Structures are given as structure tokens and as C-alpha cells.
mmCIF file of C-alpha atoms in Angstrom:
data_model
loop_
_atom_site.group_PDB
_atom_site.id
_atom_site.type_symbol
_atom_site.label_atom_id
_atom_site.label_comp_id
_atom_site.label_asym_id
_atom_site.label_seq_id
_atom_site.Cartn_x
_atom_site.Cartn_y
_atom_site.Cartn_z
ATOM 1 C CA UNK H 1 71.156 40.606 83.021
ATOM 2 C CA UNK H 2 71.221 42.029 86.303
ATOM 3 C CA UNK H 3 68.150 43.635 88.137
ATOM 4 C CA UNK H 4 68.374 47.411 87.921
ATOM 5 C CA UNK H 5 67.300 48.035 91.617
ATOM 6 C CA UNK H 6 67.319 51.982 90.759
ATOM 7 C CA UNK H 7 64.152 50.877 87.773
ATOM 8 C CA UNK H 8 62.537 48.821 90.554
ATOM 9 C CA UNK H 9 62.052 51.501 92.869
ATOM 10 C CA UNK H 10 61.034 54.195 90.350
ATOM 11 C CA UNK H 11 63.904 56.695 91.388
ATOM 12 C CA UNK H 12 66.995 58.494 89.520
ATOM 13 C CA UNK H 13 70.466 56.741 89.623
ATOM 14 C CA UNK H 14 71.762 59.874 91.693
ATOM 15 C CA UNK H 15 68.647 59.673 93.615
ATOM 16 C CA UNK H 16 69.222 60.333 97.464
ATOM 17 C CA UNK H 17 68.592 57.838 100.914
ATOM 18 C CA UNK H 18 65.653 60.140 101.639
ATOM 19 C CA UNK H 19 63.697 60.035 98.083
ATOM 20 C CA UNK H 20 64.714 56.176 98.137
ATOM 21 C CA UNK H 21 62.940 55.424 101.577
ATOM 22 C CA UNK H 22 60.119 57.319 100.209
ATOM 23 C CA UNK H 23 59.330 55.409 96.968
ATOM 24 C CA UNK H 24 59.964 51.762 98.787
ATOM 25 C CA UNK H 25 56.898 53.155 101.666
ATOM 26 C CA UNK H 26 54.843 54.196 98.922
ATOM 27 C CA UNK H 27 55.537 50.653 96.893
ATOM 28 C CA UNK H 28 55.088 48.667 99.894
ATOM 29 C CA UNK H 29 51.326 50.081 100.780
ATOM 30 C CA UNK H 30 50.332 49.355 97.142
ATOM 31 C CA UNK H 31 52.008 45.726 96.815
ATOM 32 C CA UNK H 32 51.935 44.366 100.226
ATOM 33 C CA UNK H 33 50.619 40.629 99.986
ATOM 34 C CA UNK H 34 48.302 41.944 103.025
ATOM 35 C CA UNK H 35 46.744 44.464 100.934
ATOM 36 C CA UNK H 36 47.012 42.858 97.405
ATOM 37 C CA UNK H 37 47.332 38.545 97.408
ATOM 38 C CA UNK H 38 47.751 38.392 93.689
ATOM 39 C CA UNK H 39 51.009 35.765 93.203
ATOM 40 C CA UNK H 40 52.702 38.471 90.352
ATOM 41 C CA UNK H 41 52.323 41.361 93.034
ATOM 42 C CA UNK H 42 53.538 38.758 95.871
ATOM 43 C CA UNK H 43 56.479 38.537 93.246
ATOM 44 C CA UNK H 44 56.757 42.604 92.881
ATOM 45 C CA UNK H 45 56.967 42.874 96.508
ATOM 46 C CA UNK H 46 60.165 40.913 96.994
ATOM 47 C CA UNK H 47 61.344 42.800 93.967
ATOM 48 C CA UNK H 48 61.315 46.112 95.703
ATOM 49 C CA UNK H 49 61.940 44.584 99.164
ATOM 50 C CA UNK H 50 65.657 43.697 97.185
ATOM 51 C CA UNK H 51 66.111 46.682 95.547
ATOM 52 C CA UNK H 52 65.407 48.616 99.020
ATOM 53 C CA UNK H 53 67.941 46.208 100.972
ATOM 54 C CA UNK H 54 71.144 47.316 97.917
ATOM 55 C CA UNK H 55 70.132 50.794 97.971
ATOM 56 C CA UNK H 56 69.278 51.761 101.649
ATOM 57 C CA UNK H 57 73.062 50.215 102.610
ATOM 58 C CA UNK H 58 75.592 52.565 101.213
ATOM 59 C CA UNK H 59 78.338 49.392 101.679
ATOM 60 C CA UNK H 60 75.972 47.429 99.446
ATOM 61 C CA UNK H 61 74.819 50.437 96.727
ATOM 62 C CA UNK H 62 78.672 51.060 96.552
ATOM 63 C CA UNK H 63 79.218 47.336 95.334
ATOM 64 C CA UNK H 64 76.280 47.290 93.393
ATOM 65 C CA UNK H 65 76.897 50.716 91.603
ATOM 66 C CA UNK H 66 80.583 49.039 90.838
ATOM 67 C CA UNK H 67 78.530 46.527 88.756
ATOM 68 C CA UNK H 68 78.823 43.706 91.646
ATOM 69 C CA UNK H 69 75.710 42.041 93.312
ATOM 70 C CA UNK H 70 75.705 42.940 96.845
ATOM 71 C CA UNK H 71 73.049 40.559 97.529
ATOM 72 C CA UNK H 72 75.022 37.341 96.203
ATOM 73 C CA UNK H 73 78.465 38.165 97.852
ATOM 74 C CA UNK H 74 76.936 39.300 101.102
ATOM 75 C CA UNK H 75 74.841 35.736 101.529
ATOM 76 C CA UNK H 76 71.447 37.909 101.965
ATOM 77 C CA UNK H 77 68.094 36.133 100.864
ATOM 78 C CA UNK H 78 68.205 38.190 97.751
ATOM 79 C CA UNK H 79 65.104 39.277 96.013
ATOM 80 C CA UNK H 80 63.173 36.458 98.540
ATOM 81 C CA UNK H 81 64.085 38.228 101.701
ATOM 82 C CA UNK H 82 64.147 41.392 103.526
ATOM 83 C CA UNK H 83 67.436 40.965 104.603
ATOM 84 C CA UNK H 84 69.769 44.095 107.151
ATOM 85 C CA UNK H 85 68.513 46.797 104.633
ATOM 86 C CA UNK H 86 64.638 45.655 105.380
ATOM 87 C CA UNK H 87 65.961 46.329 109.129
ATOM 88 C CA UNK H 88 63.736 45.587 112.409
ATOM 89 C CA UNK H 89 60.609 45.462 110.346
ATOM 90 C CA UNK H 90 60.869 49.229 110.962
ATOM 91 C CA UNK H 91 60.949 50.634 107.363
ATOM 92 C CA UNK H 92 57.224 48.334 106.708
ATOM 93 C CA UNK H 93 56.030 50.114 109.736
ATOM 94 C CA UNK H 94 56.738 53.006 108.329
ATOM 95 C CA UNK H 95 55.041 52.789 105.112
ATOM 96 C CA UNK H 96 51.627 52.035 106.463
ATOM 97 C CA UNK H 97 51.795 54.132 110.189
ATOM 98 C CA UNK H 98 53.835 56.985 108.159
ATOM 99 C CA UNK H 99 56.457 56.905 111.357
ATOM 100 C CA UNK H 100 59.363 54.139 112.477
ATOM 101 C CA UNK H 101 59.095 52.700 115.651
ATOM 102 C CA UNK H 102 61.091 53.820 118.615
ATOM 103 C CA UNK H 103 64.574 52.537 118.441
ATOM 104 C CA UNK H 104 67.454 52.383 121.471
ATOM 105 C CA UNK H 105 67.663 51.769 124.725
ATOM 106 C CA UNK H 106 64.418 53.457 126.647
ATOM 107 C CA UNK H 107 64.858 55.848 129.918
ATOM 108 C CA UNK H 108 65.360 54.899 133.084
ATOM 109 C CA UNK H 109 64.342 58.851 134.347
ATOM 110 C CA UNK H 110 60.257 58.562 133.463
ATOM 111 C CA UNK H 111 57.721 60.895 135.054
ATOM 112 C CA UNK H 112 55.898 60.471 138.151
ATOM 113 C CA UNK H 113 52.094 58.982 138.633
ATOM 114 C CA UNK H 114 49.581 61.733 139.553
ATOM 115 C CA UNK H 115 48.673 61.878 143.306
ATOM 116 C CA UNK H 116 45.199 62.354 145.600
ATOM 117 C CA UNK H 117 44.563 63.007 149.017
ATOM 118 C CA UNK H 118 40.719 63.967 150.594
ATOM 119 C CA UNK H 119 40.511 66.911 152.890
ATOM 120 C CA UNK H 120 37.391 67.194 155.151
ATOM 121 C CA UNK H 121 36.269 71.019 155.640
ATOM 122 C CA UNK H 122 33.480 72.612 157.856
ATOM 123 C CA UNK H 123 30.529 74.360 156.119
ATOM 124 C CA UNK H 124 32.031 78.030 156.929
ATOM 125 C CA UNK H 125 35.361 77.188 155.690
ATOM 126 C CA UNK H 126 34.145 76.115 152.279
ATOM 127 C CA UNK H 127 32.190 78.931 152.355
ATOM 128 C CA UNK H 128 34.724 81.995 153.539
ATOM 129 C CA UNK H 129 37.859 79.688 151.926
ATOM 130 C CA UNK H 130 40.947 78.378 154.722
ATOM 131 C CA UNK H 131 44.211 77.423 154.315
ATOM 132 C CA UNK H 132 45.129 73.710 155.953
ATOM 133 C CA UNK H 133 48.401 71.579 156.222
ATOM 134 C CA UNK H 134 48.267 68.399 154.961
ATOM 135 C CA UNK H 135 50.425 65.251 155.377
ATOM 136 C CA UNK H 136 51.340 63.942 152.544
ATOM 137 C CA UNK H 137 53.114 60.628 152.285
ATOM 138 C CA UNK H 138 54.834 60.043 148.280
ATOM 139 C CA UNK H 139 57.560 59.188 146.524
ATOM 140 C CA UNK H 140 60.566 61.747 146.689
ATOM 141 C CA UNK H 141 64.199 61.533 145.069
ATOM 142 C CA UNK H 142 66.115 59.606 146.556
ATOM 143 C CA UNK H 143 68.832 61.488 149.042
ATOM 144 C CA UNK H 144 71.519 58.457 148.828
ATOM 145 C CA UNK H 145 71.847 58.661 145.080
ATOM 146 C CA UNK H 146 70.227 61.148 144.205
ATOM 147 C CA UNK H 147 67.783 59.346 141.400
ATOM 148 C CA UNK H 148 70.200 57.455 139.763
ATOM 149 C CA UNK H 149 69.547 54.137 141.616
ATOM 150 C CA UNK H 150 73.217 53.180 141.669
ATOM 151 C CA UNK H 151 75.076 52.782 145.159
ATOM 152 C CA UNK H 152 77.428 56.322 146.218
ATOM 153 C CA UNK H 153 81.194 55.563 144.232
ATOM 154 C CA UNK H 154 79.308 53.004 141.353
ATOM 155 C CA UNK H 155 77.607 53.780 138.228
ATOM 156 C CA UNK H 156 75.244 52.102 135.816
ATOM 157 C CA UNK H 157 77.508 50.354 132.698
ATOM 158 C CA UNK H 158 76.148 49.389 129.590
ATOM 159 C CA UNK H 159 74.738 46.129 129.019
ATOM 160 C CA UNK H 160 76.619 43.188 127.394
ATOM 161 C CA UNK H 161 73.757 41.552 125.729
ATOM 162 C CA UNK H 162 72.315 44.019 123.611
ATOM 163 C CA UNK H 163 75.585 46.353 123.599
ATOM 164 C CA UNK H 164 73.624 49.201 125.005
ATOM 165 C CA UNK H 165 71.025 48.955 122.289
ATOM 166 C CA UNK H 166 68.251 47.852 124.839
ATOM 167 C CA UNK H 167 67.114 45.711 122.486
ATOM 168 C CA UNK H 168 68.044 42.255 120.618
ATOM 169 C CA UNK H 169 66.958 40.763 117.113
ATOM 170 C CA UNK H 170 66.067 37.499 115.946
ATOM 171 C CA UNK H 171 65.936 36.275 112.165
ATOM 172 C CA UNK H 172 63.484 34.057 111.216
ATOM 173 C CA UNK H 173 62.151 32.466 107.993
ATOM 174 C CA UNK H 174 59.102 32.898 106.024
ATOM 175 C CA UNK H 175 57.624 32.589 102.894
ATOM 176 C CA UNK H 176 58.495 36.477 101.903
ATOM 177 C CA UNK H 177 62.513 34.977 103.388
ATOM 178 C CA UNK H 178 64.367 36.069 106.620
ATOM 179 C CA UNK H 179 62.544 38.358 108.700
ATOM 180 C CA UNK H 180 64.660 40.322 111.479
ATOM 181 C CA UNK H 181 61.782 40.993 114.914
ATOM 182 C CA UNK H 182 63.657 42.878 118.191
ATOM 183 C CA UNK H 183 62.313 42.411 121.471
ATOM 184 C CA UNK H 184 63.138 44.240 124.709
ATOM 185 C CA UNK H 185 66.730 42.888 125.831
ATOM 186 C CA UNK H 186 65.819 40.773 128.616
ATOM 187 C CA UNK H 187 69.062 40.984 131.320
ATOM 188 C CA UNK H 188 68.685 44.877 130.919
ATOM 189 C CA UNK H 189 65.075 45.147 129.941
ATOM 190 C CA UNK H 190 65.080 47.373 127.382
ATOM 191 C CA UNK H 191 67.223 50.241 129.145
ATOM 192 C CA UNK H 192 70.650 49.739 127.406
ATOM 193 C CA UNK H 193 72.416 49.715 131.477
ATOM 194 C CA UNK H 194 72.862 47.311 134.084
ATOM 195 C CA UNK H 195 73.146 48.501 137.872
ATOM 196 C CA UNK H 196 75.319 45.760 139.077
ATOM 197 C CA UNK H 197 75.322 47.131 142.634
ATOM 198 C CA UNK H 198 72.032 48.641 143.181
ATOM 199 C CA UNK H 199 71.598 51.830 146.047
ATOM 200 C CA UNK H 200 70.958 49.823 149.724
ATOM 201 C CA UNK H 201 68.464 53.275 150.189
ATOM 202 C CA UNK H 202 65.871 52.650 147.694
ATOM 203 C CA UNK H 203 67.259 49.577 145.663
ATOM 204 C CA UNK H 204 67.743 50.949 142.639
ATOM 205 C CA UNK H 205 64.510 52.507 141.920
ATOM 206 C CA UNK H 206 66.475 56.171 142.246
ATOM 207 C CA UNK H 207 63.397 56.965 144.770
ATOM 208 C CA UNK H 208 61.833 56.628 148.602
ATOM 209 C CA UNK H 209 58.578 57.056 150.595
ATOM 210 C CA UNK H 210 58.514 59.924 152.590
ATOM 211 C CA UNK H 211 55.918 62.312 154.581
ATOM 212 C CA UNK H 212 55.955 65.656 154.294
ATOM 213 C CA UNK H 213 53.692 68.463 155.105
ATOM 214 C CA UNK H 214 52.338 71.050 152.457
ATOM 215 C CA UNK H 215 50.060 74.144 153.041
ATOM 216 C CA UNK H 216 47.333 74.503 150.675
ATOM 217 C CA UNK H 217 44.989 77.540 150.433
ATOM 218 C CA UNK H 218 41.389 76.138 150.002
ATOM 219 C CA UNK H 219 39.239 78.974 147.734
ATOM 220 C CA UNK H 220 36.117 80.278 149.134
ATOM 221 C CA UNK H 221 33.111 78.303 147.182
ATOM 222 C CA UNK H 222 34.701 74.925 147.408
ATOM 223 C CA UNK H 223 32.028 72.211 146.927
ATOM 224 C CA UNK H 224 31.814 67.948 147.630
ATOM 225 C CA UNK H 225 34.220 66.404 145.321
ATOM 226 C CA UNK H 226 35.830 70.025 143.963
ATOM 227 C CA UNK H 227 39.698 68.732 143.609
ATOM 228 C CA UNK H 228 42.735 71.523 143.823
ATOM 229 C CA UNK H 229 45.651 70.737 141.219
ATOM 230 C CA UNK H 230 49.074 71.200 143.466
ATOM 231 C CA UNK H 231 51.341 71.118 139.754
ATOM 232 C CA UNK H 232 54.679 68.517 140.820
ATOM 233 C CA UNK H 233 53.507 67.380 144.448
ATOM 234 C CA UNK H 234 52.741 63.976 143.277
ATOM 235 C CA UNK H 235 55.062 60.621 143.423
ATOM 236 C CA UNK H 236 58.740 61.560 141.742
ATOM 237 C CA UNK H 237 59.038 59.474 138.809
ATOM 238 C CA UNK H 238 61.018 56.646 138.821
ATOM 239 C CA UNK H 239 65.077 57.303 138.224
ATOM 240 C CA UNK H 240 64.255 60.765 140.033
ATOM 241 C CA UNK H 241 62.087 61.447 136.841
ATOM 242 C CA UNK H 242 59.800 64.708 137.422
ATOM 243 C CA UNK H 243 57.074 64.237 139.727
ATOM 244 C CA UNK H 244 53.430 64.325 138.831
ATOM 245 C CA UNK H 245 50.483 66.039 140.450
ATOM 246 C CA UNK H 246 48.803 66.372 143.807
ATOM 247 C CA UNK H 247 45.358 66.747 143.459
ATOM 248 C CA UNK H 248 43.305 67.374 146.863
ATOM 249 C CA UNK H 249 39.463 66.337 146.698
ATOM 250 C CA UNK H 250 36.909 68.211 148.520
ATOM 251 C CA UNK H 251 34.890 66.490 151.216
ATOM 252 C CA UNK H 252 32.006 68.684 153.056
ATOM 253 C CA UNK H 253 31.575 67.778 156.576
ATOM 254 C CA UNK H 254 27.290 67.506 157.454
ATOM 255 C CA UNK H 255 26.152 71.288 158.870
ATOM 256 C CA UNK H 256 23.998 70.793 162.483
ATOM 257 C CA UNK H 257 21.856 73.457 160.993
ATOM 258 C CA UNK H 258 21.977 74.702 157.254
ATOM 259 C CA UNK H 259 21.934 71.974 154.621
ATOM 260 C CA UNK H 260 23.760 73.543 151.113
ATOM 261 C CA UNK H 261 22.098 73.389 147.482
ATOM 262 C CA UNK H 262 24.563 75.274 145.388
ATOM 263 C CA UNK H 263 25.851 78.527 146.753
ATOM 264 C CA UNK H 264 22.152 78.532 148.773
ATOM 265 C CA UNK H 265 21.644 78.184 152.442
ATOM 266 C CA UNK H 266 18.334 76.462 153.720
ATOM 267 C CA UNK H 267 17.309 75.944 157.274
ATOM 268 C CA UNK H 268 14.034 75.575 159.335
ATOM 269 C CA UNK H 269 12.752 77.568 162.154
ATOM 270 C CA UNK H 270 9.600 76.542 164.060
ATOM 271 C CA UNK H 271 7.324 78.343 166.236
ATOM 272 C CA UNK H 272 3.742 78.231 167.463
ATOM 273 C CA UNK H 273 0.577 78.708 166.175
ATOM 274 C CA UNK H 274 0.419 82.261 167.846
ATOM 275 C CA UNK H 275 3.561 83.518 166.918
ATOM 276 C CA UNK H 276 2.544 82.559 163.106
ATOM 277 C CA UNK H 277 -0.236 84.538 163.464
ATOM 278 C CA UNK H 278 0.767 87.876 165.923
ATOM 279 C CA UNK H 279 4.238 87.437 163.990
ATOM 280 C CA UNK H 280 7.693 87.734 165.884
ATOM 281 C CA UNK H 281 11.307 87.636 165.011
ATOM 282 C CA UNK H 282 13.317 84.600 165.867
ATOM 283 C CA UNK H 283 17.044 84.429 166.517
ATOM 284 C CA UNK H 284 19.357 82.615 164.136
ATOM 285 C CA UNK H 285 23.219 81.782 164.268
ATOM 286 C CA UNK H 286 23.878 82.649 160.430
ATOM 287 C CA UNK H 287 27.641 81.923 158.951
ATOM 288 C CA UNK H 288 27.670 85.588 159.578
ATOM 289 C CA UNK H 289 26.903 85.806 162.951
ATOM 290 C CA UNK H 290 23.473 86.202 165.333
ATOM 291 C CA UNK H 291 20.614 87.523 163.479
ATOM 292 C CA UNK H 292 17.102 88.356 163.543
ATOM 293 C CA UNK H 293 14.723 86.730 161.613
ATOM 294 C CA UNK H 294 11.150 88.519 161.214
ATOM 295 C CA UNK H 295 8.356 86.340 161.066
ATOM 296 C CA UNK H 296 5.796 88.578 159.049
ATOM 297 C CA UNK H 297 1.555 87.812 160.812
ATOM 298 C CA UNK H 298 -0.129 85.367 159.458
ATOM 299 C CA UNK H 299 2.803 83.416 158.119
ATOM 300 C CA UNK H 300 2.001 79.928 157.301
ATOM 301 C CA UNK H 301 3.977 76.725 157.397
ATOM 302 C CA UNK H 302 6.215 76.055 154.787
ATOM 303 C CA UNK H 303 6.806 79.736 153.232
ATOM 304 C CA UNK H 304 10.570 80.348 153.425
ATOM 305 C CA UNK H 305 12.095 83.602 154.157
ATOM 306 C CA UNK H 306 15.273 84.619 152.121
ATOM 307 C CA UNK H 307 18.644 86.693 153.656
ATOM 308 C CA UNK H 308 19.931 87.599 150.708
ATOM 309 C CA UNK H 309 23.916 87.264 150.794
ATOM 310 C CA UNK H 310 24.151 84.937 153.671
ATOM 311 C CA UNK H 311 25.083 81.933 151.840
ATOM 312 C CA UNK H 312 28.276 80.305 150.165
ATOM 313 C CA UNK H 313 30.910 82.892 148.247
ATOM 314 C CA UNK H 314 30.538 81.874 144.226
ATOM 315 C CA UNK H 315 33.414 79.793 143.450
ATOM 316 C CA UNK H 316 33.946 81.525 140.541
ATOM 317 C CA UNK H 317 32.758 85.157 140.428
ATOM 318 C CA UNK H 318 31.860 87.475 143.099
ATOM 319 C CA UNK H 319 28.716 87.690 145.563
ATOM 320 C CA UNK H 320 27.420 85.037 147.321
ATOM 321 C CA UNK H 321 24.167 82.697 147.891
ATOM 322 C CA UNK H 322 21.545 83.125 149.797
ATOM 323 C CA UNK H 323 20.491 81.928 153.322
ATOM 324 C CA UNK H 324 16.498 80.495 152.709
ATOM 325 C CA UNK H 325 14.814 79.949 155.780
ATOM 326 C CA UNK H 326 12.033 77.746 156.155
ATOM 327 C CA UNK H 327 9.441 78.363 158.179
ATOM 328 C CA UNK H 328 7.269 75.351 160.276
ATOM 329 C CA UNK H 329 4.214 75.989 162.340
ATOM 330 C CA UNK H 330 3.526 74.121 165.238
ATOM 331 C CA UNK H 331 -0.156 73.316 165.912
ATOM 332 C CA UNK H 332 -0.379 72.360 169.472
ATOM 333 C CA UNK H 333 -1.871 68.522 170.310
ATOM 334 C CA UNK H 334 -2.294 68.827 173.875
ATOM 335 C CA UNK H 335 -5.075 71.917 175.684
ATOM 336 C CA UNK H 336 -5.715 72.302 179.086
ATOM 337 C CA UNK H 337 -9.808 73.472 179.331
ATOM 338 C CA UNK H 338 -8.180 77.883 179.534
ATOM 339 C CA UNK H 339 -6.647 77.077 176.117
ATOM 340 C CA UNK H 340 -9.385 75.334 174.688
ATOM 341 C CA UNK H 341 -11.950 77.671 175.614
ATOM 342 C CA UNK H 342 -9.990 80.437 174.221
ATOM 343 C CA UNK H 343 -9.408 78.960 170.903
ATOM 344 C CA UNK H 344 -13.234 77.834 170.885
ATOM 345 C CA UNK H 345 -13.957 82.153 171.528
ATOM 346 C CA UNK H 346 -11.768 82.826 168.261
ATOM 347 C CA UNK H 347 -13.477 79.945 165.908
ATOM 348 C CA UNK H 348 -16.848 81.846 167.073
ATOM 349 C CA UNK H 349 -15.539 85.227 166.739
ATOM 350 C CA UNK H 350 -13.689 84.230 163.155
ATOM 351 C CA UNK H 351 -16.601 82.256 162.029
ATOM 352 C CA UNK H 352 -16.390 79.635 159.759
ATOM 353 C CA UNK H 353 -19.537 80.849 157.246
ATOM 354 C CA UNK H 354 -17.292 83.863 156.726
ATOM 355 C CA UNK H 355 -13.504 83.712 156.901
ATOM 356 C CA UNK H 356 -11.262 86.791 156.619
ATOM 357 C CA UNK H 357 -7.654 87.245 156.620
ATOM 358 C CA UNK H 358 -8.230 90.498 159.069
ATOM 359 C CA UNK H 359 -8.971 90.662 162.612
ATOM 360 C CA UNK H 360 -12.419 91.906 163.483
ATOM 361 C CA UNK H 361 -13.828 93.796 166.812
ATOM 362 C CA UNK H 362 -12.215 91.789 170.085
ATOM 363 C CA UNK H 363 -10.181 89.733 168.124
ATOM 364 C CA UNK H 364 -6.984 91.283 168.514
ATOM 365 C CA UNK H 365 -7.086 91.136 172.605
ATOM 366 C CA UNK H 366 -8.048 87.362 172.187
ATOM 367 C CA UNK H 367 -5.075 86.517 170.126
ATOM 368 C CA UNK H 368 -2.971 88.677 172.817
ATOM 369 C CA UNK H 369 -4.471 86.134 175.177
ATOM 370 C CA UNK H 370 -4.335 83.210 173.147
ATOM 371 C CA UNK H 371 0.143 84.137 173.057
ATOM 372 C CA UNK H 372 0.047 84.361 176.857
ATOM 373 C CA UNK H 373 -1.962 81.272 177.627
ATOM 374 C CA UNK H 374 0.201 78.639 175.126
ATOM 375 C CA UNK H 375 3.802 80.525 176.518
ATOM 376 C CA UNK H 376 2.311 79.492 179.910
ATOM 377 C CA UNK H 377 1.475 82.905 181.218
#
């Protein structure tokens, strides 16, 4: 009696190629000899792997629907083997990853790698943003054939190995019976074309190397290793596929005078003993320009001093950081006997049983003289 393929499968004799597919993937998770080793289910498994190969080929259902047996006229490997209707080992792929395998030729038109270029900047300019012109050497479409990697008046044809199929199959045996495995088509590999005369310009790649200049606008509040996206300014894809990115990295060139934490500004100013102590104001060379800094008496080394608003812009956001300056007091090593003696008068007129942070009768006059002697007066 012959096998009824339709009973096999668990589907209606009017049943369609989409509801057949669908019962063979969920047959083949539960009775693949992977999943389940027992010898009957081994047996089950080439029972449906049949029944799939009649039913999934109209050519074949149409004989076997007739009442002939598609399997024994056609020479297939019957209910041992997977046979055309089992396919590229596609349809088994399917029922365990839930989707077939990529089939046909593949593109020669792909997309583009992504790109990256460091650009050195001065303090102020990452500050205060710039715009800068780069030189940029990628790949770019080639102008001879315009991407398509064939020389001017020729054209790719299709290959005669694998028919245009870009790949080719192989049948092998197994215990389960002949198993069909593709491979990339080696002479074309894997496109489906041949270029049999290839463009002299870029030799069939359908690209060249070439240097070009782009303008790129740097925002204020750039920072070491911030990186701009420039969208389609990398390399051009291969077959004049779309081109990828250009991203620019961030390098900070060393400041003479501020070093940056952040958005903040520090520096150090140093002055002498006396002007800690009378006070004074000191000029600076800020990002913004020359400005004053007043040195408050009495300051001692190491308090800073902040400018508010003289530092970097916020990258994001508006305002900006603040300039901190530092402030170092320089105690002097060498006296000449005038300085000495003076600073001797003001230990005995500060007094070390009783020290004070104000100036008492005759010391104000001494520090005035104490200024003039270390300036050299």
C-alpha cells in the first residue's frame, strides 16, 4: 500500500505549499536524530523528509496525487534521502533558525568601511569652536566606469559555472541518504557575473584613491578624543556601493599657560612675599584677553582665585567654565644685611608670643619698606 505522504505530514489533501512547509519545520525540530537518537524516530524522520520531497515539488505531488510514486520514477533516495524537495539543506535550516538561508548570487555594490582622521586644535579654538579644512585621502567612485568595475563599451555577463546562481551544489551520501550542500561558486565567487575585461582605472573594484579637501566646523567645547560624525565622507563601498562615515577625532594641543580639567581653566601666578601680604593685582593674558587679577592682603600660597566665565564654552548647553588661578608665594632665599634687618624689625614688632592677622602701630610703614627694599628700591 502506498505511503500517504499527506497522513505523514499531518496536513489536509487540499492543503497548500505554505501550511505544508510549516508542518515538515515543526516535524523536523521534534524528530531530528540531533535532537531525538531513538532508531523508530531516526525512522519517522526519513518518513517526513519523503513526504516533504513529493509534496513541496508540484511536478512530483502532481504524479503522486495521479496515484504514481514520484519518488520511484524520478530515481530519488526515497523515504532514505532528502532528495531536490529537501533542497540546499535550506528547508532544515529553517525549522530550527525559523528563517532560510540567503539564496542567489550576492552584490557586487556593498557599502563603504567607516573612516577617521585626527585634527590637532589650539586651546582657544576648542574653546570658542573653528572651522578647519582637512585633507582627506579615501576611496571615491570610480570616474572611468563609474562603479561598475567593467572597462567603458564592456559589461559584466553572467557566469557559466553556476548559471548566474553564484552558487554550486554537491550531493553527497549519508546515513539519513543524499544530502545536497552549496558553496560559493568559485570562478565567480559567489556574485552570479564575471568581468572578463576588468576597468584599466581601478581594476575592477568600481573604485580609486583620491584626496580631497572638506571643511568641517569644529563646536565650541570640543575635548581630547571628542570625534565629529561627517555622515557618507568615508571610503565608497566597493562596486561604487554608498560610502561610509568620516569621523574626525579631537586632539588638544598642550596650553603654555592654562592646563584644562573639564570646561575649567587653572593657572599659577607667583609673586613675593610682600606683595602676598600688602596685596596687588597681577596681569594675566586670559582666552579673553588682558586682565587684572587682584591679589587680596595676606593671601597665602596655594589659595586659588576664580574668574568666573573665563573658561571653555559647555559642549553641550550654554555658559562656560571657569578660569581658577592659583596663587604661589615666593619666600626669598637670598638677603643682603638692609633686607635682613628689616625683616628681623617686623618678627620683633609682630612677635612671635602673640601673633595677629592685623598690623599694629609702625607696622604698616615697615611693610611699605619691606616692598621697596626686595623690588630693589
Amino acid at each position: 500500500m502506498a505511503t500517504d505522504y499527506y497522513a505523514v505530514l499531518g496536513v489536509r489533501r487540499d492543503a497548500g505549499q505554505d501550511e505544508i512547509k510549516k508542518a515538515f519545520r515543526r516535524l523536523a525540530r521534534e524528530l531530528h536524530p540531533d535532537v531525538n537518537p531513538d532508531p523508530k524516530t531516526q525512522e519517522r524522520f526519513k518518513e517526513i523528509n519523503a513526504a516533504y520531497e513529493v509534496l513541496s515539488d508540484p511536478a512530483k505531488k502532481q504524479v503522486y496525487d495521479l496515484g504514481g510514486d514520484p519518488l520511484s520514477s524520478s530515481g530519488g533516495g526515497g523515504a532514505g534521502g532528502f532528495g531536490a524537495g529537501f533542497g540546499n539543506f535550506s528547508d532544515i535550516m529553517d525549522a530550527f533558525f525559523g528563517q532560510s538561508q540567503q539564496r542567489g548570487p550576492r552584490s557586487r555594490t556593498r557599502r563603504g568601511q567607516d573612516a577617521m582622521i585626527r585634527l590637532e586644535i589650539e586651546l582657544d579654538e576648542a574653546a570658542f569652536g573653528t572651522t578647519k579644512d582637512l585633507q582627506v585621502d579615501t576611496a571615491v567612485t570610480c570616474g572611468t566606469c563609474s562603479g561598475e568595475g567593467a572597462a567603458p563599451g564592456t559589461a559584466a555577463q553572467t557566469c557559466d559555472m553556476c548559471r548566474g546562481r553564484g552558487e554550486v551544489s554537491q550531493v553527497t551520501r549519508s546515513f539519513l541518504g543524499q544530502v545536497m550542500t552549496s558553496r560559493p561558486c568559485p570562478q565567480c565567487q559567489g556574485f552570479g557575473t564575471v568581468v572578463p575585461t576588468p576597468c584599466p582605472e581601478c581594476a575592477g573594484d568600481g573604485r580609486v584613491r583620491s584626496r580631497r579637501t572638506l571643511t568641517v566646523k569644529i563646536p565650541a567645547g570640543v575635548d581630547n578624543g571628542t570625534r565629529i560624525q561627517l555622515a557618507g565622507e568615508g571610503e565608497v563601498g566597493p562596486g561604487g556601493g554608498p560610502a561610509g562615515d568620516l569621523y574626525v577625532e579631537i586632539r588638544e594641543l598642550p596650553h603654555p599657560t592654562f592646563q584644562r580639567r573639564g570646561d575649567d581653566l587653572h593657572c599659577t601666578v607667583t609673586i613675593p612675599m610682600t606683595a602676598a601680604s600688602l596685596g596687588t593685582k597681577c596681569p594675566l593674558e586670559t582666552l579673553d584677553g588682558m586682565e587684572e587679577i587682584d591679589v587680596r592682603p595676606g593671601t597665602q600660597s596655594g589659595q586659588s582665585i576664580p574668574l568666573h566665565q573665563r573658561g571653555v564654552t559647555h559642549l553641550r548647553g550654554g555658559g562656560r567654565g571657569d578660569l581658577i588661578v592659583h596663587v604661589e608665594v615666593i619666600t626669598p632665599n637670598k638677603l643682603d644685611a638692609a633686607q635682613e634687618d628689616l625683616l628681623r624689625q617686623l618678627a620683633k614688632l609682630r612677635g612671635e608670643e602673640r601673633p595677629t592677622g592685623h598690623f599694629q602701630p609702625g607696622q604698616q610703614g615697615l611693610f611699605s619698606r619691606l616692598k621697596d627694599a626686595f623690588n630693589g628700591r
